[in-house]
Coordinates of C-alpha atoms in Angstrom, one line a residue:
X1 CA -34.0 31.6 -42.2
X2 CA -35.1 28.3 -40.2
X3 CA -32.3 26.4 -41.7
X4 CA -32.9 22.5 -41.2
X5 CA -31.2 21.0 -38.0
X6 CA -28.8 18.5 -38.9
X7 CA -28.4 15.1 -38.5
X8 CA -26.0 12.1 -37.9
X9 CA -26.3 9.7 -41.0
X10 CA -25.4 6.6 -39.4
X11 CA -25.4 5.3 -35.8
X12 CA -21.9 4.3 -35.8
X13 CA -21.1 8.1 -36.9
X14 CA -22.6 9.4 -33.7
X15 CA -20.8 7.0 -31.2
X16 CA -17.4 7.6 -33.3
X17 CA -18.0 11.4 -33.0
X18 CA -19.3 11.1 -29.2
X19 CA -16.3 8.8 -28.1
X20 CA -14.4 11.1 -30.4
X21 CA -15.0 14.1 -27.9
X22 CA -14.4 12.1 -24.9
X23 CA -11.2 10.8 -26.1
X24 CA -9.1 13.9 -26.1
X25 CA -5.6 15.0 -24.7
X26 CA -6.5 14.4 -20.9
X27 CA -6.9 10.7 -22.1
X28 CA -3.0 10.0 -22.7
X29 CA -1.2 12.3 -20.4
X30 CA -4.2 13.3 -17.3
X31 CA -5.3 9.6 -16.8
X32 CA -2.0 7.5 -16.7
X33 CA -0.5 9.9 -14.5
X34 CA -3.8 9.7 -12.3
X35 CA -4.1 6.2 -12.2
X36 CA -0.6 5.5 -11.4
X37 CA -0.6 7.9 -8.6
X38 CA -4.1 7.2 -7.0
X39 CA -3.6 3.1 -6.6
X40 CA -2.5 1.8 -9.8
X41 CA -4.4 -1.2 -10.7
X42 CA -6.6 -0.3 -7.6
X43 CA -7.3 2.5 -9.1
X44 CA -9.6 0.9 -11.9
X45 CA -11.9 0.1 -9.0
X46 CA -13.1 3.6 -8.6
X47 CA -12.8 5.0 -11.6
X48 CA -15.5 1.9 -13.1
X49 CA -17.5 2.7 -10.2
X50 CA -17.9 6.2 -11.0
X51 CA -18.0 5.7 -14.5
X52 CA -21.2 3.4 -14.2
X53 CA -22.8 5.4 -11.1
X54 CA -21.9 9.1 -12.6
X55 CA -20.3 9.0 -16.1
X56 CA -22.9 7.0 -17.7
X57 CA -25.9 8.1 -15.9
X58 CA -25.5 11.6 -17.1
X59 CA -24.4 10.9 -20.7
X60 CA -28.3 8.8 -20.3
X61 CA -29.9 12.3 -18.9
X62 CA -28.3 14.3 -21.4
X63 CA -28.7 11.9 -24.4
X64 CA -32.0 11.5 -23.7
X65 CA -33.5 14.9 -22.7
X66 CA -31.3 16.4 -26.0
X67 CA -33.1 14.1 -28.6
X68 CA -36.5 14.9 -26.6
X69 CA -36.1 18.5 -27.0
X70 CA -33.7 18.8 -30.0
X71 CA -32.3 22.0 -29.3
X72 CA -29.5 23.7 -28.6
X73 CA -28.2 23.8 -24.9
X74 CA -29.8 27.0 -24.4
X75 CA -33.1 25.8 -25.9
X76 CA -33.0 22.7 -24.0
X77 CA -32.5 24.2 -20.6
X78 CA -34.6 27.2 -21.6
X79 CA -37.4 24.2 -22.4
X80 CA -37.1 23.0 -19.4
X81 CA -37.8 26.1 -17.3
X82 CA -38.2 29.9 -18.5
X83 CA -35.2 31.7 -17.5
X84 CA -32.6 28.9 -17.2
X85 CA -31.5 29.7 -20.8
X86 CA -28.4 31.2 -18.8
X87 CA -27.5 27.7 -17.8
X88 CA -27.2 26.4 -21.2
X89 CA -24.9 30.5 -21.9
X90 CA -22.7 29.7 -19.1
X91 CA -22.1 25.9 -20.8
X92 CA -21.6 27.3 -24.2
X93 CA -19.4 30.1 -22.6
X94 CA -17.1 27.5 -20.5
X95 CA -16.9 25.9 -24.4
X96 CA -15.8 29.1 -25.5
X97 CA -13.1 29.3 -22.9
X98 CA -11.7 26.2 -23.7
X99 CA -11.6 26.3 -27.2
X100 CA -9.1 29.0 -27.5
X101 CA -6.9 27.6 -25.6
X102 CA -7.0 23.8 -26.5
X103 CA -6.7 24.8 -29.8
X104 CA -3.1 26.3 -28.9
X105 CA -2.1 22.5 -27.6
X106 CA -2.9 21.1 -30.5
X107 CA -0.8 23.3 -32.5
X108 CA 2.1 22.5 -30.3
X109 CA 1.6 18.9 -31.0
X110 CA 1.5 19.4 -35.0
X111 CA 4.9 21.2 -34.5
X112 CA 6.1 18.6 -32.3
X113 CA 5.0 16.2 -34.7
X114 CA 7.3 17.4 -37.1
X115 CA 10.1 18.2 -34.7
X116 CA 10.0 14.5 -33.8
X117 CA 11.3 13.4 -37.3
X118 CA 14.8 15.2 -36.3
X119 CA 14.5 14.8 -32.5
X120 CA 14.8 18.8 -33.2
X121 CA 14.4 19.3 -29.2
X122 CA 17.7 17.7 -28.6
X123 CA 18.9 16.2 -25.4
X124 CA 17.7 19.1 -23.1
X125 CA 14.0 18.5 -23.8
X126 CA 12.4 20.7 -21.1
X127 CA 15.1 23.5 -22.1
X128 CA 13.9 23.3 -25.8
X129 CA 10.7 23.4 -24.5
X130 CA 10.4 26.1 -22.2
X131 CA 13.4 28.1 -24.1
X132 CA 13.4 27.8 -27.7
X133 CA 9.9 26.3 -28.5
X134 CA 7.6 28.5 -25.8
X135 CA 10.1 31.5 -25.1
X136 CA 8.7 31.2 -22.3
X137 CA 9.1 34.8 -20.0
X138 CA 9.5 35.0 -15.9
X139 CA 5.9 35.9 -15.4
X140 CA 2.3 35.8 -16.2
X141 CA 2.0 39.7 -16.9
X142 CA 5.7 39.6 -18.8
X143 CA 3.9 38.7 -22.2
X144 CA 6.4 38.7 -24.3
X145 CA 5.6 38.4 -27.6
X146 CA 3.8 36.5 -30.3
X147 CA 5.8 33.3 -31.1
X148 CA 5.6 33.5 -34.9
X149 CA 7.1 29.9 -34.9
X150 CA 3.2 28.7 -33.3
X151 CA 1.0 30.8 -35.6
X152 CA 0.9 28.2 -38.1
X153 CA 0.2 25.5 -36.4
X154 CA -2.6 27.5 -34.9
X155 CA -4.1 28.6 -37.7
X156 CA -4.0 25.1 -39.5
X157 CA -6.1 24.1 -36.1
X158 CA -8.9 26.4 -37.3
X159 CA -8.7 26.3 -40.2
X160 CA -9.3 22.6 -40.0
X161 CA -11.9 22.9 -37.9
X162 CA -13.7 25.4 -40.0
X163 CA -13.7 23.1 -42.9
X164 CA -14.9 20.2 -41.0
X165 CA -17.6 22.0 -39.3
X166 CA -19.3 24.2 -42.1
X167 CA -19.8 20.8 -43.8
X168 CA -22.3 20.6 -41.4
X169 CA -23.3 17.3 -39.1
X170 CA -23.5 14.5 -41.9
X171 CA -21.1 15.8 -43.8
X172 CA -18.3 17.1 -41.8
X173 CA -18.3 15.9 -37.9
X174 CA -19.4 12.3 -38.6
X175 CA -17.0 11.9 -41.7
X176 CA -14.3 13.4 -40.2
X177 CA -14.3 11.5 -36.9
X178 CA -14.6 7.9 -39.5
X179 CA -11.6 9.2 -40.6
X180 CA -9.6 10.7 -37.0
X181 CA -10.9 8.0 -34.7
X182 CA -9.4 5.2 -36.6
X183 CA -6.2 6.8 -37.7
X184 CA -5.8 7.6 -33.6
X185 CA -6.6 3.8 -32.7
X186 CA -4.2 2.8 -35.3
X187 CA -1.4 5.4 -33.8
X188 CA -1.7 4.2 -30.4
X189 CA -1.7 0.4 -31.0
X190 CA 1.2 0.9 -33.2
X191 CA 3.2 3.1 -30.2
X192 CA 1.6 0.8 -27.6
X193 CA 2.8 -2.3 -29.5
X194 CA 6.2 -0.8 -29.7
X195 CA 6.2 0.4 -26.4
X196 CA 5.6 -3.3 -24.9
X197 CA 8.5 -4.6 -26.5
X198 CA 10.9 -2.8 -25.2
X199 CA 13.2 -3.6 -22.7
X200 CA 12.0 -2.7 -19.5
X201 CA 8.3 -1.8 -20.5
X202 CA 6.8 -4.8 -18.3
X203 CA 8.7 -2.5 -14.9
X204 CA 6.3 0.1 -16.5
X205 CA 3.2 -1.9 -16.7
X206 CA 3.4 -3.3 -13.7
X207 CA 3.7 0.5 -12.1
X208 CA 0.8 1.1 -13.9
X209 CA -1.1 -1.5 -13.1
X210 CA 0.0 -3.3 -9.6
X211 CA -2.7 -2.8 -7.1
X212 CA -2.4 -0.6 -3.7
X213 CA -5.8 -1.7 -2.3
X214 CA -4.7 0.3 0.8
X215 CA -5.6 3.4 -1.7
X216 CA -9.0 2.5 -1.6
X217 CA -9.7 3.8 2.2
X218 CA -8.5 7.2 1.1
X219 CA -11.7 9.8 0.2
X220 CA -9.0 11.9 -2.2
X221 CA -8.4 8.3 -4.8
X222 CA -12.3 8.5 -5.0
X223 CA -12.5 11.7 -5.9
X224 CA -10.0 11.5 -8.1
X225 CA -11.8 8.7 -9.8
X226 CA -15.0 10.9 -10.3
X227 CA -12.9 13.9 -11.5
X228 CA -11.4 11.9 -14.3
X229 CA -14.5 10.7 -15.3
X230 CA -16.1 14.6 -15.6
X231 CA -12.6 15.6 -17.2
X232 CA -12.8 12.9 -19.5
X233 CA -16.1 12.2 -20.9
X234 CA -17.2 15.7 -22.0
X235 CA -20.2 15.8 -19.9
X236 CA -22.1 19.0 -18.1
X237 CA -20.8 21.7 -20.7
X238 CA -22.7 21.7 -23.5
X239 CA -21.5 18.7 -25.9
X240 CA -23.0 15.5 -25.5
X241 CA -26.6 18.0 -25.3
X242 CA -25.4 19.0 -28.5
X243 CA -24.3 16.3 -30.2
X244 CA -27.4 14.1 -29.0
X245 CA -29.7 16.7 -30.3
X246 CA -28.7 15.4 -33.8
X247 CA -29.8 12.0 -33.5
X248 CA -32.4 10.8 -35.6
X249 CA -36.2 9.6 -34.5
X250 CA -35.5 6.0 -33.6
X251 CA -32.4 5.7 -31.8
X252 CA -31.3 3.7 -28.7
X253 CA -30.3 5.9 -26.1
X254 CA -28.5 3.7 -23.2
X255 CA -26.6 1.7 -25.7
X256 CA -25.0 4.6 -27.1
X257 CA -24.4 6.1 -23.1
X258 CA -22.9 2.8 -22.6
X259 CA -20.7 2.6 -25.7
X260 CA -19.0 6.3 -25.6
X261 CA -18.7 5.8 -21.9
X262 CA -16.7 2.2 -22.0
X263 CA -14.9 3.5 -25.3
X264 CA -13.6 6.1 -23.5
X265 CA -12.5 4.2 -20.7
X266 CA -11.0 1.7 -23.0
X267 CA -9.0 4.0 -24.6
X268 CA -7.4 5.6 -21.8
X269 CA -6.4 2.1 -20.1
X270 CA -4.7 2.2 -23.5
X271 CA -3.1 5.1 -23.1
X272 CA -2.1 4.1 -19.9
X273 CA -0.3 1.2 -20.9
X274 CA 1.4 3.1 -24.0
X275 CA 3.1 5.9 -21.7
X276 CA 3.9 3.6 -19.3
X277 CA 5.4 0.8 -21.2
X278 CA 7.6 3.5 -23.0
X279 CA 8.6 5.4 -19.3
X280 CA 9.5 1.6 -18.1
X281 CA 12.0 1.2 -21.1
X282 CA 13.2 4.7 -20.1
X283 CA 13.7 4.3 -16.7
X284 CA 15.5 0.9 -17.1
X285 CA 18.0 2.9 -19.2
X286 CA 18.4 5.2 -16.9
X287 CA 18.6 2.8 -14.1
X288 CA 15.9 4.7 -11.8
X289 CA 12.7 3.8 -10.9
X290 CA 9.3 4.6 -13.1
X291 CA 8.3 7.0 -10.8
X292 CA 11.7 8.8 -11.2
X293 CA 10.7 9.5 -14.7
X294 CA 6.7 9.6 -14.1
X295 CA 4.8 12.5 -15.2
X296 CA 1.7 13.9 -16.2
X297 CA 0.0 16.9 -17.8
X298 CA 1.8 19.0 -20.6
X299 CA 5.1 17.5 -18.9
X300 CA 4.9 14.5 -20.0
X301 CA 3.8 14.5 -23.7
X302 CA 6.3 17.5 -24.7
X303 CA 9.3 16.9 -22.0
X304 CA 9.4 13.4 -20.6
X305 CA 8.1 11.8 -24.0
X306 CA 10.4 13.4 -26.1
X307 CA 13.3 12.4 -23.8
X308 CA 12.1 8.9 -23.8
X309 CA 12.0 9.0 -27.7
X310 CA 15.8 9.7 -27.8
X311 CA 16.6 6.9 -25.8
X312 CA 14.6 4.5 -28.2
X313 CA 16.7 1.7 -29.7
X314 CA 16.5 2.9 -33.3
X315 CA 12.9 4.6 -36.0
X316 CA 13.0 6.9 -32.5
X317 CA 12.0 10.1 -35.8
X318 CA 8.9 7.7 -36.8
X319 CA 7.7 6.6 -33.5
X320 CA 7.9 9.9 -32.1
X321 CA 5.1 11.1 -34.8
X322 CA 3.1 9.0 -34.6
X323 CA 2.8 9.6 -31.0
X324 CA 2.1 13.3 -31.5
X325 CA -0.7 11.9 -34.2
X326 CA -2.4 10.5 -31.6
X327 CA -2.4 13.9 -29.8
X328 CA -3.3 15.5 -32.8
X329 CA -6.3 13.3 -33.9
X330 CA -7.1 13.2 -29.9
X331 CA -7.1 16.8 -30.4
X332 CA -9.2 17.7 -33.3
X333 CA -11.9 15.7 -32.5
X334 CA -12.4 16.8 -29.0
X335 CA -12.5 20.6 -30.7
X336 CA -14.4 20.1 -33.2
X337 CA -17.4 19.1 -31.0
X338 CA -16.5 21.7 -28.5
X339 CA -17.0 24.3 -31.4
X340 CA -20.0 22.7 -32.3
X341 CA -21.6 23.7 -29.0
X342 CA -20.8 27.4 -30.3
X343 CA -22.1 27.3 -33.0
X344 CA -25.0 25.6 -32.5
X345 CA -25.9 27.9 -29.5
X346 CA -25.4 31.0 -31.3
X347 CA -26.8 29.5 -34.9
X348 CA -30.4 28.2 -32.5
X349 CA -30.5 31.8 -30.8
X350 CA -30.2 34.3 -34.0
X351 CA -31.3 31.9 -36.8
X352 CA -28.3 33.1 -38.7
X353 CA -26.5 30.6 -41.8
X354 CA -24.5 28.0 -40.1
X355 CA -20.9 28.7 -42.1
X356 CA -21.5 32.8 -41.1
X357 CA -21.9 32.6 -37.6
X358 CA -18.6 29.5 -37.8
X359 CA -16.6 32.2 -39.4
X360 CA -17.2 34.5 -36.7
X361 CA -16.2 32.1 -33.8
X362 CA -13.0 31.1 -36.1
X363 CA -11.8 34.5 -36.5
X364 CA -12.5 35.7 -32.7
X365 CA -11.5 32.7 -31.4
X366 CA -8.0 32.8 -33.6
X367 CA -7.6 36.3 -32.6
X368 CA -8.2 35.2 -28.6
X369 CA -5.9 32.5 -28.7
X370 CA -3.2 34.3 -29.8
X371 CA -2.8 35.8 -25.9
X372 CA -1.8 31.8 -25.4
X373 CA 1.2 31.8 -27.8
X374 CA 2.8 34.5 -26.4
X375 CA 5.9 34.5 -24.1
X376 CA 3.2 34.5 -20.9
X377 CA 1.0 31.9 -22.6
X378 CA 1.9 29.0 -20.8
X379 CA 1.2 30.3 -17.4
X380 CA -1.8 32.2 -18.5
X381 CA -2.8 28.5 -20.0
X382 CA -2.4 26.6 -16.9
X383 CA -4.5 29.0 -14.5
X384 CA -7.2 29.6 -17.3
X385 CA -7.5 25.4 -17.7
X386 CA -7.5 24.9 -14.2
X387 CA -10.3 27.5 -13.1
X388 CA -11.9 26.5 -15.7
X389 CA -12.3 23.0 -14.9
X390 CA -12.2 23.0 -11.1
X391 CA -14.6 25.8 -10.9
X392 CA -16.7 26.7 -14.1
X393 CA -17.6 22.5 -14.9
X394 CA -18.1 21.2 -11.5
X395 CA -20.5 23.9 -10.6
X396 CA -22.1 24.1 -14.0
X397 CA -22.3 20.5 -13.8
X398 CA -23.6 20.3 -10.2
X399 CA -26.7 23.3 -11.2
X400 CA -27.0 21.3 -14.5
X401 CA -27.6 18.0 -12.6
X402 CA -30.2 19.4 -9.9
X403 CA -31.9 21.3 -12.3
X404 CA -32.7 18.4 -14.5
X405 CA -32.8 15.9 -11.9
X406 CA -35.5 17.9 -9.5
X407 CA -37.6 19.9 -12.3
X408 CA -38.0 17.3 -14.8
X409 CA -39.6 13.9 -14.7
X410 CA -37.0 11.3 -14.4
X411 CA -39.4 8.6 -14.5
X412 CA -40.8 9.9 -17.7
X413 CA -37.2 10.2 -19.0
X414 CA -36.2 6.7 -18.0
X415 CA -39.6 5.6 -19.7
X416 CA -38.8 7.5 -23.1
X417 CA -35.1 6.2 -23.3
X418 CA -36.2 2.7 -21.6
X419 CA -38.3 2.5 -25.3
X420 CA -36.0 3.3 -27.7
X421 CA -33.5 1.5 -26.2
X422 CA -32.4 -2.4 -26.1
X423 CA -31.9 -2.5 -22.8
X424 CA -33.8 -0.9 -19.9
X425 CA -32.7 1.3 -17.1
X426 CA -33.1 0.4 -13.6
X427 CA -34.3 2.9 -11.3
X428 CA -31.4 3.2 -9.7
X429 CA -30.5 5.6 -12.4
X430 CA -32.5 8.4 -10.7
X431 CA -31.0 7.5 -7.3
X432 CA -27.7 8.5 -8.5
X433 CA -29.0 11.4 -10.2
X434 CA -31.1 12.7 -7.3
X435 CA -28.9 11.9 -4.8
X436 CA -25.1 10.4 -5.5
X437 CA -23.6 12.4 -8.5
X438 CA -25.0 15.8 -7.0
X439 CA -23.6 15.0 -3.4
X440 CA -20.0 13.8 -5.0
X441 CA -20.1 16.8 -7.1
X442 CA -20.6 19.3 -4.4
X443 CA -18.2 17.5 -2.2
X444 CA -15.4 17.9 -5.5
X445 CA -16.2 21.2 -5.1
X446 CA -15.8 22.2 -1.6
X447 CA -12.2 20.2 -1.6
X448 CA -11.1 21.8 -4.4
X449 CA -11.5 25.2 -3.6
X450 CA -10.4 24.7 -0.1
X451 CA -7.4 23.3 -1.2
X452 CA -6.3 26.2 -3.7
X453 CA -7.4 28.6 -1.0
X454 CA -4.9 26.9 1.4
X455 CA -2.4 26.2 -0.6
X456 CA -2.5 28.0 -3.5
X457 CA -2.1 26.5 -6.8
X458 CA 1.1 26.4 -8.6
X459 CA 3.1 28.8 -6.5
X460 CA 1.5 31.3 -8.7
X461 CA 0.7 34.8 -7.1
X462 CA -2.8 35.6 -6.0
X463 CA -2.9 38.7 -8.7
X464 CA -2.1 36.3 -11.3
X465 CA -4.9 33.6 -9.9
X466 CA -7.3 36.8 -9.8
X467 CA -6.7 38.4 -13.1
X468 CA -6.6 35.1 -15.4
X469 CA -8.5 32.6 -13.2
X470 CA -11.5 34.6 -11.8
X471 CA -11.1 36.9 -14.4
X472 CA -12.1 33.9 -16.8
X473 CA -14.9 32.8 -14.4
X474 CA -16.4 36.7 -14.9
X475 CA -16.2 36.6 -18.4
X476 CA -18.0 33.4 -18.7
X477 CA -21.2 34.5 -16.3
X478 CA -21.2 38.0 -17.8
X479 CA -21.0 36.8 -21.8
X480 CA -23.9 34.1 -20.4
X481 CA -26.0 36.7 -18.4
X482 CA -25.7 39.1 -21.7
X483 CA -26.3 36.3 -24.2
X484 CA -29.5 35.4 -21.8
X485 CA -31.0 38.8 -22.1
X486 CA -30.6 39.5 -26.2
X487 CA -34.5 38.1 -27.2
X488 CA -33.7 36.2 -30.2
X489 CA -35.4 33.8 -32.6
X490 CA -35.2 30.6 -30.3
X491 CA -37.8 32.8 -27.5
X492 CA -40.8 32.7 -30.2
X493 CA -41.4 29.1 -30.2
X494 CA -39.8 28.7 -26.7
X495 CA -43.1 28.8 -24.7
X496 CA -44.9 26.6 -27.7
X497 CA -42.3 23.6 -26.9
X498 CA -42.0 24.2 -23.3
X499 CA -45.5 22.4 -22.6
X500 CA -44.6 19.1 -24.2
X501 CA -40.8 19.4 -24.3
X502 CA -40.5 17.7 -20.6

């Protein structure tokens, strides 16, 4: 079939579509939350750094070596050394696994959008949430059943993202996020203007944003910092591979790195100041402190926002919506280039018609997510997200950036982006590839998993952690390791490229 690889129309529609993925839901309720509680102000310190020593740096490598090879993740990896196609699987697997269920949040925030307009979750928001809304059960193996009130929502998810996505790159990702990124600007400023006019919202700001420099001598705030950045910026599973494999001949490579990874950051100092000007209005009401009412996580956006909407001072129906807009455009364009990866990897692999193999992912991945609207779905949520980002990114990230950092020629690489580019690349780019990023990474990982083996994570029980959580791990190495072994259409021309690929 050979169909013809796509491509981005315009600059402007790549770095709207790339910031577009970065910007997602962990923006307004995982990176307030983080900063406030890691340093405030302080905080910034870190998180720049690792944006500018880690975040950037690998959206260069994978910019770069994507528009090299253009191909998808598989194909790129597999170009880079026969046999590590299953590296580019276990990316576009970990996609996989978060799809269905990030899919599932946004649905919630389209109901919630809608549920705003009345304050339909009353006074007793985390009641209405866990109670009426979720129906929520006593355990993660008491599933319940199917909330029928969800399945709308849901569906409307994917459908929307099949529509947008079988219009191809041109035609669907890029004009879709010209039309999502600004509508989700326009949301915020208008609840982030609102928010900083409301009595009280300057206690919140200054929470937010009041340096602890004593912070700064604690390990954890740093690696806090560099967590937010990998949670944040879409990086080492498969999307910014994908996405820069659709950038035309001439393009310059470290001014887009530059822009998604500053626009990213931008926007969730934003954020930050949005939630937190709106908690400082409703902690002055309640006469308690911010961090009384501080949150993060699912918490905030669908309890502790909510309860801060009723206490607004009047349009408390229209404000609320347009919050939940901002989740919902957040949402849809982080998806749709998670999808993307999908597709791409399975559309490279068996040469099949882009909107046949997009049907298949929609209707498996509806039918998948459907475990997540159930009366267990929260819980099963929670363990499946964290796994999947504690364990399945950081170490696909940390084999990703050896692989590509010790078997290809970084020099080379900085040389080919160095020439497209305005502005050149230092060689300190490959010292934090070679050396910095991979150590931090590993040293993420160690901490992480010796803290959920000490402690546990969530009080959940270790069957639970087991079944869900590894369980999910298995099923993305076993889905990669099968997907590696079917020969399919990208292995004929695999050894042609490999030679002058890198």
């Amino acid at each position: 079939m050979n169909e013809q690889r796509g491509q981005w129309g315009s600059r402007l529609g790549f770095i709207l579509a790339a910031i577009g993925s970065a910007v997602g839901l962990g923006n307004i309720w995982r990176f307030p939350y983080t900063a406030s509680s890691n340093g405030g102000g302080a905080f910034l310190i870190p998180y720049l750094f690792a944006l500018l020593t880690a975040g950037i740096p690998i959206l260069i490598l994978e910019f770069a070596i994507a528009h090299k090879i253009k191909k998808s993740v598989p194909g790129v990896f597999g170009s880079v050394k026969n046999g590590l196609q299953s590296l580019g699987w276990i990316q576009t697997f970990v996609s996989i696994s978060i799809t269905v269920y990030y899919t599932v949040i946004i649905g919630w925030s389209m109901n919630y959008a809608f549920y705003a307009l009345s304050s339909k979750w009353g006074t007793d928001t985390s009641g209405f949430f866990f109670g009426e809304f979720l129906n929520i059960t006593d355990s993660p193996f008491n599933i319940g059943h199917i909330n029928k009130g969800m399945l709308l929502a849901l569906a409307a998810v994917w459908l929307i993202n099949y529509f947008v996505l079988s219009s191809g790159i041109k035609a669907g990702i890029e004009k879709a996020n010209k039309i999502f990124m600004p509508l989700l600007v326009a949301c915020l400023v208008i609840v982030a203007i609102r928010g900083i006019t409301l009595e009280g919202a300057v206690q919140g700001l200054d929470y937010f944003f009041k340096p602890e420099f004593s912070k700064l001598s604690d390990p954890t705030v740093w690696l806090a910092a560099y967590g937010q950045i990998f949670y944040s910026l879409s990086i080492c599973f498969g999307i910014m591979i994908t996405y820069a494999s659709y950038l035309p001949e001439k393009t310059d490579i470290v001014n887009n790195a530059f822009m998604t990874g500053l626009g990213n950051c931008s926007f969730s100092i934003l954020a930050g100041m949005t939630v937190f000007s709106v908690l400082g209005y409703m902690a002055a009401q309640q006469g308690v402190s911010v961090a009384e009412v501080s949150a993060g996580g699912i918490g905030l956006a669908f309890i502790v926002f909510p309860k801060a909407i009723n206490a607004l001072p009047g349009m408390n129906g229209t404000f609320g919506a347009i919050f939940f807009l901002c989740l919902i455009f957040a949402g849809l364009s982080s998806s749709m280039s998670i999808i993307e990866v999908i597709v791409s990897s399975i559309q490279g692999k068996f040469d099949i018609a882009r909107k046949k193999v997009l049907r298949y992912i929609i209707v498996i991945g509806f039918l998948i997510s459907l475990i997540f609207v159930t009366g267990a779905g929260l819980y099963i949520l929670d363990i499946v997200d964290h796994f999947v980002n504690t364990y399945a990114i950081a170490l696909a990230g940390l084999v990703e950036i050896l692989v590509l950092a010790y078997m290809v020629d970084l020099e080379e690489l900085r040389s080919y982006a160095n020439g497209m580019s305005d502005f050149a690349i230092g060689k300190w780019w490959i010292y934090t590839l070679k050396y910095l990023t991979p150590a931090l990474l590993a040293i993420m990982f160690v901490f992480n998993t010796y803290v959920d083996f000490t402690k546990g994570y969530e009080g959940y029980s270790l069957k639970a952690l087991m079944v869900y959580g590894v369980g999910t791990l298995v099923f993305i190495v076993v889905g990669a390791l099968v997907f590696n072994r079917i020969k399919g259409e990208d292995e004929k021309n695999n050894q042609i490229s490999r030679g002058d690929a890198v």
